[in-house]
Amino acid sequence: MPMNAKLEPRRLHYFMEVLNSGSVRGAAGALGMDASAVSRALGLLEREYGARLLERRGRGVAPTDAGQLLAAYLHRQQGERQALLAQMDSIRKVESGHIDLVTGEGYVDWLAKSSLCRFMQTHPKITISLDIGSTDEIVQQVVGERAHIGVLFNPPRDDRLRSHHSQPHPIKAVVPRGHPLTQLGRPLKLADLAPYPGAAMHPNYGLRQHVQAAEISEGVRLDFAFTTASFDALAHFVTAGLGYALASRLAMTEADAAKVVALPMKNALLHRGRTHVVSRQGRTLPPAAMQLLRMMVGEMRSPGSSVR
C-alpha cells in the first residue's frame, strides 16, 4: 500500500522516540505511556507507510532501510521548521540573547574595532563570549556547537563546517627595516630565509600548517628560533629586531608598523591562505548570532576593512 499523503504526527513522534531510546519500552517510559500502546501506534504507522520501519536488534530495535529513510525525512522536516522559525524570529527586532564567538588571536584587534564593537553598541542587552584558540581548537568549538561563529585562517576541509565568507590573506615574511632580506628585491624562497633567525606559530595553527606544506614543496626545513601561540609575540619578535616572522597579518601600532616590512613569498602555496568566517553546517543560528555574522561578513567585504 502506498504511503498516505499525510502521516499522523503523533505516530511519527512515537517512531522518533523509539529511535532515540533504542527500544519500545524505553520510548514508552519517556512518553509516559504503556509499551503496548506505543507498539500498536507503530504498527499503524507501518501500515500507513506500507513497509516495515523497525526490526529487532539485541534487546532493542533498529530502523530498517525504510525506517532510515523516514527518519532522514523527519530530520530534514525538523531542520526546515527550525530554520523557518529562526527566520520569522529574525524579522522581529533582536533585543536579547547570547552569542559564543571563537577566533584566532590575529583577528581580535579587527573584531574589537569593527563589527563586534558596533554590534554591542547597538544591542546592549545581548551578551557575547569571545574565546581565542588555534585553528584546531576553533574547529572543535564550532563543530561541537560550543561556539556559534568562528573566525580562522585556512580551516581544514570538513563537511561539518560552513564558510560564510573568505578573504585572501597571503603569508609574507615580516622583517625589521634594514634586514638583509629587504635587499634581494624579489619574492622570497624559503631557502632565502634559512640563514636568518625566524619566528612562526605553533604547528596546530593553520598558518604554520600552510608553511609546513610549502617547506615540503620546496624541500626546505626552516629551524625557527621562536615558536608561539601568540601573534602579538610574533610582532614583538620582529619589532625587537630579532629576525623575521612568517605571518599573514600582524596587528601593530602605527609606530611599530613603521619599523617593519612585509616581503612577498614566491611559493604559490603561501598565496592561497584565506581568512574564513564559519559556523556549523546545518545549524540554525539564533537571530542575534546571525545578525552579528552578517555584520562581520559585511565588514570583511568593505574595501576599507582593517582585516584585509
Backbone as CSV, one residue per row, in Angstrom:
resi,resn,N_x,N_y,N_z,CA_x,CA_y,CA_z,C_x,C_y,C_z
1,MET,0.851,-1.194,0.000,0.000,0.000,0.000,0.882,1.237,0.000
2,PRO,0.623,2.233,-0.846,1.468,3.427,-0.873,1.298,4.254,0.382
3,MET,2.331,5.002,0.696,2.295,5.849,1.882,1.237,6.926,1.694
4,ASN,0.417,7.157,2.721,-0.600,8.192,2.651,0.048,9.561,2.486
5,ALA,-0.689,10.473,1.894,-0.156,11.814,1.680,0.145,12.499,3.007
6,LYS,-0.659,12.174,4.048,-0.461,12.780,5.360,-0.178,11.691,6.385
7,LEU,0.965,11.791,7.027,1.298,10.847,8.091,0.852,11.438,9.422
8,GLU,0.351,10.580,10.295,-0.183,11.021,11.579,0.955,11.520,12.481
9,PRO,0.986,12.814,12.830,2.124,13.381,13.561,2.416,12.677,14.886
10,ARG,1.362,12.241,15.588,1.578,11.590,16.887,2.356,10.293,16.715
11,ARG,2.024,9.518,15.717,2.735,8.254,15.484,4.184,8.513,15.048
12,LEU,4.377,9.561,14.251,5.737,9.918,13.861,6.567,10.295,15.075
13,HIS,5.951,10.990,16.022,6.647,11.352,17.263,7.043,10.102,18.036
14,TYR,6.125,9.127,18.123,6.439,7.866,18.816,7.595,7.148,18.114
15,PHE,7.540,7.129,16.784,8.581,6.456,15.999,9.954,7.066,16.296
16,MET,10.055,8.387,16.295,11.337,9.041,16.562,11.788,8.816,17.998
17,GLU,10.851,8.753,18.916,11.214,8.496,20.317,11.767,7.088,20.474
18,VAL,11.206,6.118,19.719,11.732,4.750,19.747,13.163,4.732,19.219
19,LEU,13.426,5.462,18.129,14.787,5.522,17.590,15.743,6.153,18.589
20,ASN,15.304,7.211,19.247,16.165,7.886,20.225,16.435,7.014,21.439
21,SER,15.419,6.247,21.853,15.555,5.411,23.056,16.196,4.064,22.746
22,GLY,16.060,3.597,21.510,16.614,2.310,21.137,15.722,1.130,21.447
23,SER,14.538,1.407,22.012,13.603,0.317,22.318,12.208,0.894,22.495
24,VAL,11.206,0.026,22.304,9.811,0.439,22.506,9.567,0.727,23.976
25,ARG,10.112,-0.110,24.850,9.908,0.081,26.293,10.525,1.409,26.755
26,GLY,11.734,1.708,26.248,12.379,2.968,26.628,11.588,4.165,26.145
27,ALA,11.040,4.074,24.916,10.230,5.167,24.383,8.959,5.345,25.193
28,ALA,8.354,4.227,25.555,7.127,4.297,26.350,7.382,4.994,27.680
29,GLY,8.517,4.664,28.296,8.851,5.314,29.565,9.046,6.810,29.395
30,ALA,9.717,7.200,28.323,9.961,8.629,28.079,8.666,9.363,27.762
31,LEU,7.734,8.660,27.120,6.468,9.278,26.733,5.411,9.191,27.828
32,GLY,5.687,8.383,28.859,4.695,8.184,29.922,3.509,7.365,29.446
33,MET,3.781,6.375,28.586,2.724,5.552,28.009,2.982,4.075,28.270
34,ASP,1.997,3.276,27.968,2.158,1.829,28.041,2.874,1.354,26.773
35,ALA,3.801,0.390,26.940,4.583,-0.080,25.802,3.694,-0.675,24.715
36,SER,2.594,-1.347,25.101,1.718,-1.958,24.095,1.028,-0.890,23.243
37,ALA,0.729,0.268,23.854,0.089,1.356,23.102,1.061,1.922,22.070
38,VAL,2.346,2.030,22.449,3.359,2.502,21.507,3.511,1.507,20.365
39,SER,3.532,0.211,20.692,3.658,-0.828,19.659,2.494,-0.780,18.673
40,ARG,1.283,-0.578,19.201,0.111,-0.509,18.305,0.221,0.692,17.371
41,ALA,0.652,1.823,17.916,0.788,3.030,17.097,1.837,2.828,15.996
42,LEU,2.920,2.129,16.333,3.963,1.865,15.332,3.446,0.925,14.250
43,GLY,2.632,-0.054,14.660,2.041,-0.969,13.685,1.148,-0.231,12.696
44,LEU,0.352,0.702,13.212,-0.498,1.512,12.331,0.338,2.369,11.393
45,LEU,1.464,2.899,11.912,2.335,3.729,11.082,2.951,2.902,9.957
46,GLU,3.354,1.665,10.270,3.936,0.799,9.245,2.908,0.467,8.157
47,ARG,1.643,0.259,8.571,0.599,0.009,7.561,0.354,1.272,6.731
48,GLU,0.395,2.415,7.403,0.216,3.690,6.718,1.334,3.916,5.706
49,TYR,2.544,3.517,6.104,3.728,3.723,5.270,3.854,2.648,4.192
50,GLY,3.319,1.471,4.502,3.384,0.370,3.540,4.686,-0.387,3.573
51,ALA,5.420,-0.321,4.708,6.699,-1.028,4.825,7.066,-1.171,6.297
52,ARG,7.897,-2.171,6.586,8.407,-2.321,7.957,9.412,-1.203,8.233
53,LEU,9.279,-0.610,9.391,10.140,0.512,9.761,11.176,0.138,10.807
54,LEU,10.888,-0.889,11.602,11.779,-1.272,12.699,12.003,-2.774,12.681
55,GLU,13.184,-3.187,13.167,13.475,-4.606,13.324,14.193,-4.817,14.645
56,ARG,14.036,-6.017,15.188,14.678,-6.305,16.471,16.191,-6.346,16.308
57,ARG,16.897,-5.799,17.294,18.360,-5.796,17.290,18.807,-5.966,18.744
58,GLY,19.167,-7.212,19.120,19.522,-7.489,20.507,18.317,-7.302,21.411
59,ARG,18.460,-6.504,22.451,17.343,-6.230,23.363,16.493,-5.050,22.917
60,GLY,16.889,-4.408,21.835,16.159,-3.230,21.377,15.716,-3.367,19.943
61,VAL,15.527,-2.231,19.291,15.110,-2.212,17.897,15.994,-1.232,17.142
62,ALA,16.048,-1.417,15.826,16.822,-0.531,14.946,16.001,-0.290,13.693
63,PRO,16.217,0.843,13.024,15.436,1.128,11.820,15.837,0.231,10.655
64,THR,14.853,-0.178,9.880,15.113,-0.854,8.605,15.549,0.212,7.596
65,ASP,15.810,-0.204,6.364,16.145,0.771,5.326,15.026,1.792,5.163
66,ALA,13.768,1.291,5.195,12.621,2.198,5.087,12.550,3.123,6.294
67,GLY,12.851,2.574,7.471,12.840,3.385,8.688,13.888,4.480,8.650
68,GLN,15.068,4.165,8.091,16.122,5.179,7.973,15.702,6.295,7.029
69,LEU,15.007,5.929,5.934,14.510,6.952,5.000,13.510,7.867,5.690
70,LEU,12.606,7.266,6.464,11.603,8.069,7.164,12.255,8.974,8.203
71,ALA,13.228,8.437,8.942,13.914,9.231,9.967,14.648,10.406,9.327
72,ALA,15.313,10.161,8.189,16.034,11.232,7.495,15.068,12.316,7.032
73,TYR,13.904,11.888,6.535,12.879,12.846,6.098,12.401,13.692,7.275
74,LEU,12.171,13.053,8.412,11.683,13.788,9.583,12.741,14.748,10.119
75,HIS,14.026,14.331,10.061,15.107,15.231,10.490,15.154,16.461,9.580
76,ARG,15.027,16.252,8.270,15.031,17.385,7.341,13.852,18.312,7.607
77,GLN,12.697,17.716,7.844,11.488,18.485,8.122,11.667,19.338,9.383
78,GLN,12.269,18.732,10.421,12.500,19.464,11.655,13.498,20.598,11.440
79,GLY,14.551,20.320,10.651,15.538,21.358,10.365,14.921,22.529,9.611
80,GLU,14.054,22.207,8.640,13.394,23.269,7.876,12.456,24.077,8.767
81,ARG,11.790,23.388,9.696,10.894,24.093,10.619,11.680,25.042,11.512
82,GLN,12.834,24.560,12.029,13.665,25.412,12.876,14.188,26.615,12.094
83,ALA,14.581,26.379,10.840,15.078,27.481,10.013,13.979,28.512,9.768
84,LEU,12.761,28.030,9.499,11.640,28.935,9.282,11.357,29.765,10.522
85,LEU,11.315,29.106,11.689,11.048,29.830,12.930,12.130,30.868,13.207
86,ALA,13.394,30.487,12.930,14.501,31.423,13.160,14.386,32.624,12.227
87,GLN,14.017,32.363,10.959,13.870,33.455,10.007,12.711,34.374,10.386
88,MET,11.607,33.774,10.844,10.470,34.580,11.274,10.856,35.414,12.495
89,ASP,11.613,34.786,13.396,12.031,35.477,14.606,12.984,36.621,14.277
90,SER,13.828,36.397,13.246,14.814,37.420,12.905,14.170,38.657,12.301
91,ILE,12.931,38.515,11.819,12.216,39.672,11.296,11.918,40.653,12.432
92,ARG,11.637,40.071,13.610,11.411,40.918,14.773,12.740,41.469,15.272
93,LYS,12.683,42.574,15.960,13.888,43.232,16.459,14.615,42.329,17.442
94,VAL,15.932,42.196,17.243,16.757,41.399,18.151,17.048,42.235,19.392
95,GLU,16.560,41.788,20.538,16.724,42.574,21.757,17.535,41.865,22.834
96,SER,17.534,40.540,22.824,18.248,39.824,23.878,18.804,38.525,23.321
97,GLY,19.678,37.906,24.100,20.279,36.638,23.683,21.747,36.587,24.067
98,HIS,22.401,35.505,23.662,23.828,35.320,23.954,24.510,34.728,22.725
99,ILE,25.727,35.188,22.455,26.493,34.705,21.306,27.848,34.215,21.784
100,ASP,28.231,33.019,21.345,29.567,32.480,21.603,30.386,32.603,20.328
101,LEU,31.495,33.327,20.436,32.353,33.612,19.284,33.758,33.121,19.601
102,VAL,34.400,32.454,18.635,35.775,31.983,18.833,36.601,32.407,17.622
103,THR,37.830,32.862,17.886,38.641,33.418,16.812,40.115,33.199,17.067
104,GLY,40.896,33.287,16.014,42.334,33.322,16.176,42.753,34.668,16.744
105,GLU,43.837,34.678,17.480,44.265,35.904,18.148,44.508,37.049,17.170
106,GLY,44.965,36.712,15.966,45.289,37.737,14.990,44.098,38.553,14.519
107,TYR,42.867,38.110,14.818,41.675,38.823,14.366,40.999,39.603,15.494
108,VAL,41.514,39.519,16.698,40.877,40.180,17.841,40.852,41.694,17.647
109,ASP,41.972,42.247,17.214,42.058,43.696,17.034,41.029,44.173,16.009
110,TRP,40.903,43.452,14.897,39.925,43.812,13.870,38.510,43.726,14.427
111,LEU,38.169,42.640,15.120,36.820,42.473,15.656,36.491,43.574,16.662
112,ALA,37.440,43.830,17.567,37.195,44.793,18.633,36.969,46.201,18.087
113,LYS,37.570,46.509,16.942,37.471,47.862,16.396,36.394,47.996,15.317
114,SER,35.733,46.895,14.977,34.770,46.986,13.878,33.421,46.401,14.265
115,SER,33.057,45.277,13.654,31.705,44.743,13.775,31.312,44.386,15.205
116,LEU,32.217,43.802,15.974,31.873,43.398,17.332,31.549,44.621,18.196
117,CYS,32.366,45.638,18.073,32.149,46.872,18.826,30.822,47.519,18.429
118,ARG,30.572,47.626,17.128,29.332,48.253,16.656,28.107,47.453,17.068
119,PHE,28.218,46.125,17.013,27.092,45.274,17.388,26.747,45.460,18.865
120,MET,27.755,45.480,19.727,27.494,45.613,21.164,26.952,46.999,21.505
121,GLN,27.333,48.005,20.754,26.804,49.346,20.981,25.326,49.432,20.631
122,THR,24.920,48.731,19.583,23.522,48.793,19.135,22.646,47.723,19.772
123,HIS,23.259,46.724,20.442,22.493,45.650,21.093,23.017,45.440,22.518
124,PRO,22.816,46.415,23.401,23.415,46.353,24.739,22.913,45.215,25.617
125,LYS,21.752,44.630,25.285,21.211,43.554,26.123,21.664,42.169,25.675
126,ILE,22.416,42.097,24.583,22.921,40.806,24.109,24.326,40.590,24.667
127,THR,24.537,39.456,25.310,25.849,39.149,25.876,26.670,38.347,24.874
128,ILE,27.984,38.557,24.923,28.891,37.891,23.983,30.068,37.307,24.750
129,SER,30.410,36.066,24.421,31.611,35.416,24.951,32.590,35.254,23.797
130,LEU,33.803,35.793,23.952,34.831,35.705,22.908,35.988,34.856,23.403
131,ASP,36.226,33.734,22.739,37.339,32.855,23.068,38.417,32.960,21.990
132,ILE,39.667,32.746,22.399,40.804,32.755,21.480,41.341,31.332,21.380
133,GLY,41.613,30.864,20.163,42.107,29.499,20.034,42.923,29.296,18.768
134,SER,43.531,28.123,18.689,44.239,27.721,17.478,43.223,27.276,16.428
135,THR,43.683,27.003,15.228,42.792,26.517,14.171,42.052,25.263,14.625
136,ASP,42.793,24.303,15.185,42.173,23.051,15.631,41.127,23.304,16.713
137,GLU,41.425,24.197,17.653,40.505,24.481,18.748,39.250,25.195,18.250
138,ILE,39.427,26.099,17.285,38.271,26.812,16.732,37.337,25.838,16.022
139,VAL,37.908,24.947,15.210,37.095,23.946,14.506,36.329,23.079,15.507
140,GLN,36.997,22.628,16.566,36.346,21.785,17.570,35.177,22.506,18.231
141,GLN,35.364,23.782,18.547,34.293,24.525,19.221,33.094,24.753,18.304
142,VAL,33.365,25.063,17.032,32.264,25.314,16.097,31.530,24.014,15.773
143,VAL,32.281,22.962,15.469,31.671,21.674,15.125,30.917,21.098,16.320
144,GLY,31.468,21.270,17.518,30.810,20.787,18.729,29.695,21.690,19.216
145,GLU,29.391,22.751,18.455,28.334,23.714,18.767,28.531,24.384,20.116
146,ARG,29.807,24.534,20.513,30.113,25.338,21.705,30.329,26.792,21.313
147,ALA,30.454,27.059,20.021,30.567,28.418,19.507,29.634,28.562,18.316
148,HIS,28.949,29.709,18.233,28.072,29.962,17.098,28.883,30.304,15.844
149,ILE,29.923,31.132,16.027,30.686,31.666,14.896,32.180,31.497,15.169
150,GLY,32.942,31.176,14.136,34.387,31.093,14.245,35.055,31.926,13.161
151,VAL,36.176,32.542,13.504,36.986,33.278,12.522,38.378,32.670,12.570
152,LEU,38.864,32.167,11.440,40.140,31.460,11.453,40.803,31.490,10.087
153,PHE,42.093,31.169,10.111,42.892,31.131,8.893,42.902,29.718,8.345
154,ASN,42.465,29.582,7.088,42.502,28.306,6.377,42.038,27.102,7.190
155,PRO,40.748,26.984,7.447,40.259,25.796,8.146,40.475,24.540,7.311
156,PRO,40.584,23.379,7.944,40.719,22.127,7.178,39.426,21.816,6.434
157,ARG,39.526,20.985,5.421,38.313,20.543,4.712,37.484,19.691,5.671
158,ASP,36.273,20.120,5.941,35.414,19.420,6.895,33.971,19.704,6.501
159,ASP,33.226,18.645,6.163,31.839,18.814,5.720,30.952,19.393,6.811
160,ARG,31.440,19.374,8.057,30.629,19.895,9.166,30.751,21.405,9.311
161,LEU,31.664,22.015,8.541,31.865,23.465,8.606,31.210,24.145,7.409
162,ARG,30.616,25.294,7.663,30.086,26.136,6.586,30.840,27.460,6.609
163,SER,31.479,27.792,5.499,32.171,29.073,5.378,31.227,30.089,4.754
164,HIS,30.943,31.162,5.491,30.023,32.191,5.006,30.746,33.218,4.137
165,HIS,32.032,33.388,4.363,32.822,34.316,3.561,34.293,34.039,3.814
166,SER,35.110,34.268,2.791,36.555,34.128,2.977,37.263,35.267,2.287
167,GLN,38.399,35.630,2.850,39.179,36.769,2.373,40.616,36.321,2.123
168,PRO,41.215,36.651,0.982,42.609,36.244,0.742,43.552,36.870,1.756
169,HIS,44.463,36.046,2.273,45.483,36.542,3.200,46.795,35.800,2.948
170,PRO,47.564,36.230,1.954,48.830,35.544,1.675,49.801,35.669,2.843
171,ILE,50.600,34.627,3.015,51.624,34.625,4.072,52.864,35.345,3.549
172,LYS,53.390,36.253,4.359,54.571,37.033,3.972,55.656,36.893,5.040
173,ALA,56.843,37.289,4.652,57.946,37.350,5.622,58.001,38.788,6.153
174,VAL,57.661,38.944,7.429,57.687,40.267,8.053,59.066,40.432,8.702
175,VAL,59.795,41.456,8.276,61.177,41.633,8.731,61.387,43.060,9.230
176,PRO,62.405,43.265,10.095,62.728,44.638,10.513,63.255,45.426,9.311
177,ARG,62.966,46.709,9.273,63.526,47.561,8.210,65.054,47.479,8.259
178,GLY,65.667,47.374,7.092,67.122,47.259,7.021,67.620,45.831,7.083
179,HIS,66.731,44.862,7.248,67.125,43.449,7.267,67.717,43.084,5.897
180,PRO,68.736,42.203,5.869,69.351,41.809,4.582,68.363,41.288,3.548
181,LEU,67.258,40.668,3.981,66.293,40.130,3.028,65.614,41.235,2.213
182,THR,65.575,42.450,2.745,64.945,43.548,2.002,65.777,43.968,0.794
183,GLN,67.031,43.522,0.746,67.915,43.925,-0.355,67.788,43.028,-1.580
184,LEU,67.083,41.898,-1.444,67.008,40.950,-2.561,66.159,41.486,-3.714
185,GLY,65.154,42.274,-3.410,64.364,42.907,-4.464,63.516,41.961,-5.292
186,ARG,63.114,40.832,-4.734,62.277,39.846,-5.443,61.488,39.039,-4.417
187,PRO,60.419,38.319,-4.858,59.723,37.420,-3.931,60.686,36.382,-3.367
188,LEU,60.525,36.077,-2.090,61.486,35.226,-1.394,61.140,33.751,-1.506
189,LYS,62.176,32.930,-1.633,62.038,31.488,-1.472,62.306,31.164,-0.009
190,LEU,61.809,30.029,0.443,62.054,29.646,1.837,63.552,29.505,2.107
191,ALA,64.294,29.053,1.106,65.747,28.905,1.276,66.411,30.249,1.583
192,ASP,65.802,31.353,1.104,66.352,32.676,1.408,66.277,32.982,2.904
193,LEU,65.286,32.409,3.564,65.080,32.684,4.992,66.001,31.854,5.882
194,ALA,66.434,30.720,5.369,67.152,29.731,6.195,68.348,30.284,6.967
195,PRO,69.162,31.196,6.421,70.334,31.667,7.182,70.005,32.577,8.366
196,TYR,68.738,33.013,8.479,68.407,34.031,9.477,67.463,33.475,10.550
197,PRO,67.528,34.021,11.761,66.594,33.585,12.812,65.172,34.011,12.463
198,GLY,64.246,33.096,12.711,62.855,33.383,12.360,61.888,32.925,13.427
199,ALA,60.640,33.355,13.277,59.584,33.004,14.235,58.349,32.546,13.468
200,ALA,57.588,31.647,14.079,56.364,31.126,13.461,55.402,30.674,14.543
201,MET,54.162,30.449,14.146,53.159,29.937,15.079,53.404,28.446,15.335
202,HIS,52.794,27.931,16.404,52.884,26.503,16.712,52.207,25.679,15.607
203,PRO,52.551,24.394,15.486,52.030,23.571,14.384,50.516,23.357,14.374
204,ASN,49.807,23.591,15.491,48.355,23.382,15.480,47.603,24.597,14.942
205,TYR,48.328,25.569,14.405,47.722,26.741,13.775,47.748,26.567,12.260
206,GLY,46.641,26.964,11.609,46.536,26.817,10.159,47.653,27.519,9.416
207,LEU,48.101,28.654,9.934,49.173,29.398,9.273,50.456,28.572,9.218
208,ARG,50.794,27.944,10.339,52.016,27.119,10.379,51.861,25.886,9.498
209,GLN,50.685,25.309,9.453,50.453,24.139,8.614,50.635,24.493,7.142
210,HIS,50.274,25.715,6.772,50.495,26.196,5.412,51.995,26.302,5.130
211,VAL,52.724,26.823,6.103,54.179,26.956,5.956,54.821,25.577,5.819
212,GLN,54.366,24.610,6.601,54.917,23.257,6.531,54.700,22.649,5.149
213,ALA,53.526,22.896,4.550,53.260,22.384,3.201,54.218,23.020,2.200
214,ALA,54.503,24.315,2.379,55.444,24.999,1.485,56.863,24.458,1.668
215,GLU,57.237,24.134,2.910,58.559,23.562,3.171,58.727,22.241,2.414
216,ILE,57.681,21.423,2.469,57.733,20.129,1.769,57.868,20.354,0.262
217,SER,57.106,21.300,-0.276,57.124,21.529,-1.729,58.473,22.057,-2.205
218,GLU,59.186,22.811,-1.350,60.484,23.353,-1.745,61.655,22.494,-1.275
219,GLY,61.363,21.462,-0.481,62.433,20.628,0.034,63.323,21.363,1.020
220,VAL,62.714,22.262,1.789,63.455,23.068,2.762,62.815,22.891,4.134
221,ARG,63.668,22.821,5.168,63.148,22.777,6.530,63.710,23.959,7.302
222,LEU,62.825,24.845,7.736,63.251,26.024,8.478,63.354,25.700,9.965
223,ASP,64.460,26.061,10.573,64.638,25.883,12.019,64.327,27.212,12.696
224,PHE,63.129,27.325,13.216,62.695,28.581,13.806,63.340,28.797,15.174
225,ALA,63.788,30.012,15.388,64.362,30.367,16.690,63.278,30.539,17.741
226,PHE,62.058,30.831,17.283,60.983,31.160,18.221,59.657,30.675,17.640
227,THR,58.915,29.868,18.395,57.560,29.479,18.012,56.620,29.849,19.142
228,THR,55.380,30.142,18.814,54.478,30.704,19.808,53.029,30.437,19.435
229,ALA,52.143,30.680,20.388,50.699,30.651,20.137,50.148,32.062,20.060
230,SER,51.031,33.055,20.051,50.606,34.447,20.108,51.104,35.239,18.903
231,PHE,50.154,35.854,18.186,50.537,36.729,17.078,51.202,38.001,17.598
232,ASP,50.783,38.443,18.770,51.442,39.604,19.376,52.913,39.317,19.621
233,ALA,53.207,38.086,20.066,54.604,37.716,20.324,55.414,37.717,19.025
234,LEU,54.785,37.269,17.929,55.475,37.324,16.628,55.823,38.773,16.280
235,ALA,54.850,39.658,16.488,55.086,41.064,16.168,56.223,41.633,17.014
236,HIS,56.250,41.305,18.306,57.311,41.804,19.182,58.676,41.249,18.782
237,PHE,58.701,39.995,18.314,59.943,39.374,17.858,60.557,40.195,16.724
238,VAL,59.701,40.619,15.784,60.196,41.367,14.631,60.556,42.799,15.017
239,THR,59.660,43.474,15.749,59.933,44.879,16.077,61.137,45.035,16.998
240,ALA,61.478,43.959,17.722,62.679,43.996,18.566,63.951,43.775,17.749
241,GLY,63.798,43.494,16.447,64.948,43.300,15.582,65.586,41.934,15.695
242,LEU,64.801,40.951,16.216,65.369,39.615,16.445,65.381,38.748,15.192
243,GLY,64.579,39.092,14.193,64.542,38.282,12.981,63.229,38.455,12.246
244,TYR,62.952,37.523,11.324,61.725,37.583,10.524,60.621,36.773,11.182
245,ALA,59.395,37.006,10.751,58.266,36.179,11.150,57.427,35.876,9.916
246,LEU,56.970,34.637,9.803,56.068,34.261,8.722,54.638,34.417,9.219
247,ALA,53.905,35.333,8.615,52.547,35.623,9.081,51.722,36.198,7.934
248,SER,50.391,36.068,8.059,49.506,36.655,7.054,49.182,38.095,7.405
249,ARG,49.071,38.371,8.690,48.814,39.734,9.138,49.191,39.824,10.614
250,LEU,49.729,40.974,11.020,50.061,41.202,12.424,49.484,42.547,12.843
251,ALA,48.754,42.538,13.954,48.194,43.783,14.476,49.304,44.552,15.188
252,MET,49.562,45.775,14.729,50.635,46.590,15.300,50.169,48.030,15.450
253,THR,50.807,48.735,16.350,50.585,50.169,16.423,51.217,50.806,15.181
254,GLU,50.832,52.037,14.901,51.390,52.730,13.737,52.908,52.875,13.861
255,ALA,53.367,53.125,15.092,54.810,53.291,15.317,55.557,51.994,15.053
256,ASP,55.002,50.854,15.527,55.661,49.561,15.299,55.605,49.157,13.835
257,ALA,54.475,49.450,13.175,54.343,49.099,11.762,55.393,49.812,10.922
258,ALA,55.800,50.989,11.350,56.820,51.745,10.606,58.201,51.112,10.726
259,LYS,58.358,50.175,11.690,59.660,49.549,11.915,59.863,48.283,11.084
260,VAL,58.817,47.828,10.403,58.896,46.540,9.720,58.501,46.652,8.254
261,VAL,58.852,45.601,7.500,58.481,45.493,6.083,57.927,44.085,5.859
262,ALA,56.827,43.971,5.124,56.251,42.667,4.781,56.680,42.304,3.367
263,LEU,57.504,41.265,3.242,58.063,40.872,1.948,57.270,39.705,1.355
264,PRO,56.931,39.769,0.071,56.165,38.679,-0.559,57.011,37.417,-0.701
265,MET,56.325,36.268,-0.649,56.964,34.976,-0.832,56.677,34.447,-2.237
266,LYS,57.577,33.650,-2.786,57.430,33.135,-4.147,56.515,31.918,-4.211
267,ASN,56.555,31.073,-3.182,55.825,29.804,-3.218,54.314,30.048,-3.336
268,ALA,53.696,29.438,-4.347,52.260,29.650,-4.600,51.401,29.189,-3.429
269,LEU,51.858,28.162,-2.689,51.084,27.678,-1.548,50.890,28.758,-0.497
270,LEU,51.847,29.651,-0.388,51.769,30.707,0.617,50.876,31.865,0.173
271,HIS,50.379,31.786,-1.069,49.456,32.807,-1.560,48.011,32.325,-1.508
272,ARG,47.800,31.096,-1.059,46.451,30.523,-1.050,45.740,30.683,0.288
273,GLY,46.397,31.272,1.255,45.795,31.423,2.578,44.594,32.361,2.549
274,ARG,43.546,31.980,3.277,42.335,32.795,3.343,41.806,32.801,4.773
275,THR,41.249,33.926,5.165,40.551,34.027,6.440,39.085,33.691,6.202
276,HIS,38.531,32.822,7.034,37.141,32.371,6.883,36.308,32.736,8.108
277,VAL,35.044,33.070,7.849,34.040,33.184,8.911,33.148,31.956,8.785
278,VAL,33.091,31.131,9.835,32.427,29.826,9.717,31.389,29.617,10.821
279,SER,30.476,28.686,10.539,29.553,28.163,11.548,29.402,26.673,11.290
280,ARG,28.663,25.992,12.135,28.425,24.559,11.959,27.443,24.347,10.806
281,GLN,27.814,23.511,9.841,26.942,23.193,8.703,25.623,22.621,9.216
282,GLY,24.508,23.169,8.737,23.201,22.656,9.121,22.650,23.235,10.403
283,ARG,23.467,23.994,11.135,22.981,24.574,12.390,22.228,25.873,12.094
284,THR,21.059,26.011,12.691,20.301,27.241,12.563,20.744,28.192,13.669
285,LEU,21.415,29.250,13.286,21.929,30.191,14.279,20.800,31.025,14.865
286,PRO,20.890,31.366,16.150,19.917,32.286,16.738,19.959,33.625,15.995
287,PRO,18.862,34.363,16.014,18.826,35.638,15.279,19.960,36.589,15.639
288,ALA,20.307,36.676,16.920,21.378,37.592,17.329,22.703,37.189,16.700
289,ALA,23.024,35.879,16.735,24.277,35.401,16.152,24.280,35.613,14.645
290,MET,23.138,35.404,14.006,23.064,35.584,12.557,23.277,37.044,12.179
291,GLN,22.738,37.949,12.992,22.907,39.373,12.700,24.365,39.793,12.862
292,LEU,25.031,39.296,13.914,26.448,39.610,14.092,27.270,39.041,12.942
293,LEU,26.956,37.804,12.526,27.692,37.183,11.420,27.565,38.032,10.155
294,ARG,26.354,38.518,9.877,26.170,39.349,8.675,26.991,40.625,8.775
295,MET,27.066,41.212,9.965,27.858,42.427,10.136,29.340,42.147,9.900
296,MET,29.826,40.998,10.406,31.225,40.632,10.227,31.548,40.427,8.752
297,VAL,30.673,39.714,8.052,30.901,39.471,6.618,30.868,40.784,5.846
298,GLY,29.917,41.657,6.181,29.839,42.950,5.521,31.089,43.777,5.748
299,GLU,31.635,43.721,6.969,32.853,44.454,7.287,34.036,43.892,6.500
300,MET,34.123,42.559,6.386,35.224,41.953,5.639,35.179,42.336,4.162
301,ARG,33.971,42.481,3.622,33.829,42.807,2.201,34.097,44.282,1.912
302,SER,34.071,45.093,2.961,34.279,46.522,2.778,35.699,46.805,2.304
303,PRO,35.889,47.628,1.262,37.234,47.916,0.732,38.174,48.493,1.786
304,GLY,37.628,49.217,2.764,38.500,49.833,3.764,38.686,48.996,5.020
305,SER,38.259,47.740,4.982,38.321,46.907,6.180,39.761,46.674,6.647
306,SER,39.961,46.733,7.965,41.300,46.507,8.526,41.684,45.051,8.537
307,VAL,40.744,44.140,8.187,41.089,42.717,8.134,41.751,42.363,6.810
308,ARG,41.716,43.283,5.858,42.315,43.000,4.529,43.823,43.040,4.611
